[in-house]
Coordinates of C-alpha atoms in Angstrom, one line a residue:
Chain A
X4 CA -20.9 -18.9 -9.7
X5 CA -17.7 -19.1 -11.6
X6 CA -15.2 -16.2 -11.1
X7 CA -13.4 -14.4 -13.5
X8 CA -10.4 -16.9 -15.0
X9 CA -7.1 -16.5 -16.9
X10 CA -4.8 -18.7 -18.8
X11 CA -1.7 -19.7 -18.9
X12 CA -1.3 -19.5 -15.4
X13 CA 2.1 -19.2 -15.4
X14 CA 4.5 -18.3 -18.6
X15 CA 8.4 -18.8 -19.2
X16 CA 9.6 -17.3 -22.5
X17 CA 12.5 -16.0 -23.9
X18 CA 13.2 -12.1 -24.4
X19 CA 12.1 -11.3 -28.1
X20 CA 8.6 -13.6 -28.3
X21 CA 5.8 -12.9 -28.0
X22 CA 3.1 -13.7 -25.6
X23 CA -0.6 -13.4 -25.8
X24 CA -2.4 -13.5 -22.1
X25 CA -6.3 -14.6 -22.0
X26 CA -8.9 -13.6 -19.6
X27 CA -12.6 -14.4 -19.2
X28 CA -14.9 -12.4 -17.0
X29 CA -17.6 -13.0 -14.9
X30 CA -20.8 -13.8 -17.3
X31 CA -22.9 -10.7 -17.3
X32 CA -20.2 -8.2 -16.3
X33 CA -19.4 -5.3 -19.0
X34 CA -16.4 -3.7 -17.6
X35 CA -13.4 -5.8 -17.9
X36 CA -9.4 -4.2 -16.9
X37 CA -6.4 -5.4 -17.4
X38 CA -3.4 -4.5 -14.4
X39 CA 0.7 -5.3 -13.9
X40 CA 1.8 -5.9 -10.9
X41 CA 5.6 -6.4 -10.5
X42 CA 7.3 -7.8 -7.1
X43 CA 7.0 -5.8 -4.2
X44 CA 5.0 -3.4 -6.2
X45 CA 1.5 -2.1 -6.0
X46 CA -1.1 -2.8 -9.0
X47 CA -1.0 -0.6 -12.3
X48 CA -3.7 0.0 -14.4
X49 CA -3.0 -0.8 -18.3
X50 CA -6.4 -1.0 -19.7
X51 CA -10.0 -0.5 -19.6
X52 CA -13.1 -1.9 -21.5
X53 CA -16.4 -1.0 -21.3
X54 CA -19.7 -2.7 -23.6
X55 CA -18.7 -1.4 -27.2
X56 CA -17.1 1.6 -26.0
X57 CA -13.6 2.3 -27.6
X58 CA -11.3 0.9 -24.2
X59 CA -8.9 3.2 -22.4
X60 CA -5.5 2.3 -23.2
X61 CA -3.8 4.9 -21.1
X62 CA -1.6 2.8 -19.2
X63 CA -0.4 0.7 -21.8
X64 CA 3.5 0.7 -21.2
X65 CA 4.7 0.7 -24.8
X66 CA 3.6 0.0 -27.8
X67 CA 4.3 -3.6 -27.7
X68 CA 1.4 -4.0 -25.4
X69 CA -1.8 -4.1 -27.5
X70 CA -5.4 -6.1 -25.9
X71 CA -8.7 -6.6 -27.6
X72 CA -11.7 -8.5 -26.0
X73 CA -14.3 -9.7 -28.5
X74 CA -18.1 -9.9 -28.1
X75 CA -17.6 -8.2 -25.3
X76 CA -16.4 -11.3 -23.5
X77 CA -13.5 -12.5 -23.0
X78 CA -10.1 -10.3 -23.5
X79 CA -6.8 -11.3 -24.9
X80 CA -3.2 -9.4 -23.8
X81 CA -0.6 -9.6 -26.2
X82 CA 2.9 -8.6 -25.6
X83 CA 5.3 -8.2 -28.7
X84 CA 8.7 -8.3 -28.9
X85 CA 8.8 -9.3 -24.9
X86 CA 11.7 -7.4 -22.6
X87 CA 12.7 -8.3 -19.0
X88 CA 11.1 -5.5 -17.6
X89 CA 7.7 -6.7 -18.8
X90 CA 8.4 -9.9 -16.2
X91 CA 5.3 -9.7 -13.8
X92 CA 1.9 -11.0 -12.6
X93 CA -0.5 -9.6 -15.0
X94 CA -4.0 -9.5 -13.5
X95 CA -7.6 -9.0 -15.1
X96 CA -10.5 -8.1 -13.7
X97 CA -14.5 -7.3 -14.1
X98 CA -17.0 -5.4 -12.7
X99 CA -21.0 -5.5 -13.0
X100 CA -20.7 -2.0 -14.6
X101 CA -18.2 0.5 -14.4
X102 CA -19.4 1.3 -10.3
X103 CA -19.3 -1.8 -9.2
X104 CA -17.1 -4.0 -7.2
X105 CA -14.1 -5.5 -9.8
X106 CA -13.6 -9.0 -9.1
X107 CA -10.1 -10.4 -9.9
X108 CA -8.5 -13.3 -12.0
X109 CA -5.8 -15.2 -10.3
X110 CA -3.6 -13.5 -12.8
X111 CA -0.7 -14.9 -14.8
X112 CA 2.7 -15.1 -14.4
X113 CA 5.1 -13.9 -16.7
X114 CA 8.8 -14.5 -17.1
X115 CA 10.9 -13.0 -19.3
X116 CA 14.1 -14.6 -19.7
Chain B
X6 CA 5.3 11.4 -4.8
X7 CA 3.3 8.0 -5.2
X8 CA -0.5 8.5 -5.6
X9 CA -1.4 6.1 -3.0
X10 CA 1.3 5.6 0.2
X11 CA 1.4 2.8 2.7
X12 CA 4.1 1.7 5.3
X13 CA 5.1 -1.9 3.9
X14 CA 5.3 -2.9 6.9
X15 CA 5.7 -6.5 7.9
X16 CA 3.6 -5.3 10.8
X17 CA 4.5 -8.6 13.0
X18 CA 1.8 -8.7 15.8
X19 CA 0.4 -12.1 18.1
X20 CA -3.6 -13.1 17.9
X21 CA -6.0 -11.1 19.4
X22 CA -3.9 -7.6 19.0
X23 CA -5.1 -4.7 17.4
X24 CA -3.2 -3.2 14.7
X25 CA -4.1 -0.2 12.5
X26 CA -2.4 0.6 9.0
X27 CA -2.9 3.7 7.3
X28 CA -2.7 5.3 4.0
X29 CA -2.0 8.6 2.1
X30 CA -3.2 9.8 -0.9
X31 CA -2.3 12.5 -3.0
X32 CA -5.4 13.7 -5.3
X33 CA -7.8 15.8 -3.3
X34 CA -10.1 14.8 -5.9
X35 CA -10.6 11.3 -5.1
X36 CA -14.0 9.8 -4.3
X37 CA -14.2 6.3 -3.5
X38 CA -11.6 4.7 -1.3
X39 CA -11.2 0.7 -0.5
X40 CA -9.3 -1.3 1.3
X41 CA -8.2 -5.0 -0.5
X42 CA -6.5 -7.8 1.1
X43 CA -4.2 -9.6 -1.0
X44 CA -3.1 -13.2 0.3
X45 CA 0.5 -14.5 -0.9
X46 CA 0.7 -15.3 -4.4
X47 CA -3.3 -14.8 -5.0
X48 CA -5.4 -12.1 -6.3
X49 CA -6.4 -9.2 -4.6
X50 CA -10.0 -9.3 -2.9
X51 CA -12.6 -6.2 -1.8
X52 CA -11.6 -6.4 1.8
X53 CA -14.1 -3.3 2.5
X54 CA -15.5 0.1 1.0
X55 CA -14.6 3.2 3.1
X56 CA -17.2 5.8 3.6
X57 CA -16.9 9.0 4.6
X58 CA -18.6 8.6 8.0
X59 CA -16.6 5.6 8.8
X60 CA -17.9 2.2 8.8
X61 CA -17.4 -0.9 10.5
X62 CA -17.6 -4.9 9.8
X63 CA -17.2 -7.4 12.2
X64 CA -13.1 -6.4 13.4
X65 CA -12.5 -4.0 10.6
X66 CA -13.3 -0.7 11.2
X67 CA -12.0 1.7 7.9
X68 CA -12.0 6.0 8.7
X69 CA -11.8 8.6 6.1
X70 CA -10.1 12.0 7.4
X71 CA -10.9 13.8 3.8
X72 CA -8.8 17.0 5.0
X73 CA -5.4 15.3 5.7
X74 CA -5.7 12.8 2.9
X75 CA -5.8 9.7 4.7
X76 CA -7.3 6.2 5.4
X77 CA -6.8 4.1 7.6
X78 CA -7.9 0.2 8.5
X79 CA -8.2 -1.4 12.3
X80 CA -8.2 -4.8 13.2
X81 CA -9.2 -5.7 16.1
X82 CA -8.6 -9.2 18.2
X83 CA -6.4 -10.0 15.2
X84 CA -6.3 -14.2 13.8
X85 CA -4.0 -16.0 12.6
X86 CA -5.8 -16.0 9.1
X87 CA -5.9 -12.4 9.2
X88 CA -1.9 -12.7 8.1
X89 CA -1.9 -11.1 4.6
X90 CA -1.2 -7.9 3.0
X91 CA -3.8 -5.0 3.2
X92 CA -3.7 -2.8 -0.2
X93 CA -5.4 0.4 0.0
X94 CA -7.0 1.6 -3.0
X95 CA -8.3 5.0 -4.0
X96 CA -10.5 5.5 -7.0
X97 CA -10.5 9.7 -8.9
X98 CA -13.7 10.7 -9.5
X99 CA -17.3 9.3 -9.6
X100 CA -17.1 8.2 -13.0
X101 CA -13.3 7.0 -13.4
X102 CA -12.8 3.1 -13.1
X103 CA -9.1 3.4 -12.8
X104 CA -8.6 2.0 -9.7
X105 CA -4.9 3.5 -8.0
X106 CA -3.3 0.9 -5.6
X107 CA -0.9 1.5 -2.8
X108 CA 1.9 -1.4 -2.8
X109 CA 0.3 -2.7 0.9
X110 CA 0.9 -3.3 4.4
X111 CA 2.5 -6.9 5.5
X112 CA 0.4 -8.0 7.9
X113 CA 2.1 -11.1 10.2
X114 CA -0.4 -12.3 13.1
X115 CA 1.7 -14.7 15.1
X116 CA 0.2 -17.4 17.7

């Protein structure tokens, strides 16, 4: 079956715009995440949604970084005001429920210039 | 301290070695461990779960020593697609879905 899928794939823009990231999960699966992971770095968690449940937004870096996923389906990032530093792959994923296995996107590329 | 610690490695071995990575981590409180396998410029994939009493699949063999905080991964008879890096991946509590990812171990199988 399909996997989960994100769009753009890739993203150039300058510093000051701002982007918006889009990320459908697997049909059926209720958990959905959002993580960063910079160059040479490790994965880091920004944010959690679960059914109807108010999401986790712990590891959102700023307040420029806002997300929402509708219907409980698919899940938009939106970066405001973009910096260098926010220059990344930003990968989603989903899960069956919140125990299971989370399948990833192929995750999209940012570049701040 | 980083939650999660690997050696980045490139770990630079030829086919049919065995090679072994392992991993620290730093909450004593964690429950579920993984190891994922992330290929260049893709997305990162369950490689396998790691119990407690150690499990095995095919050339992978995963350990948990609970007491000293570590994990670690062998591959055995290693392949040429086997060339990737290995993240391991430590999940806090039963209920918590924040996953904590170490940066990974460079894994180079040469012919």
């Amino acid at each position: 079956g399909a996997g989960v899928s994100q769009s753009p794939s890739n993203k150039v823009t300058e510093k000051g715009k701002d982007v918006e990231l889009r990320c459908d999960p697997i049909s059926g699966h209720t958990a959905l995440y959002w993580y960063r992971q910079s160059l040479g770095q490790g994965l880091e968690f920004l944010i959690y949604f679960q059914g109807n449940s108010a999401p986790d937004k712990s590891g959102l870096p700023s307040d420029r970084f806002s997300a929402e996923r509708t219907g409980g389906s698919v899940s938009t990032l939106t970066i405001q005001r973009t910096q260098q530093e926010d220059s990344a792959v930003y990968l989603c994923a989903s899960s069956l429920t919140v125990r299971e296995t989370q399948y990833f996107g192929p995750g999209t590329r940012l570049l701040v210039l | 301290r980083k939650e999660v610690e690997q050696d980045p490695g490139p770990f630079n071995v030829p086919e049919g070695a065995t090679v072994a990575f392992n991993c620290t981590y730093s909450n004593s409180a964690s429950q579920s461990f993984f190891w994922y396998r992330q290929d260049c410029r893709k997305e990162p994939k369950l490689l396998m779960s790691v119990y407690s009493s150690g499990n095995e699949d095919g050339r992978f063999t995963a350990q948990l020593n609970r007491a000293s905080q570590y994990i670690s991964l062998l591959i055995r008879d290693s392949k040429l697609s086997d060339s990737a890096t290995y993240l391991c991946v430590v999940n806090i509590g039963d209920s918590s879905y924040k996953l904590i990812f170490g940066s990974g171990t460079r894994l180079l199988v040469r012919p």
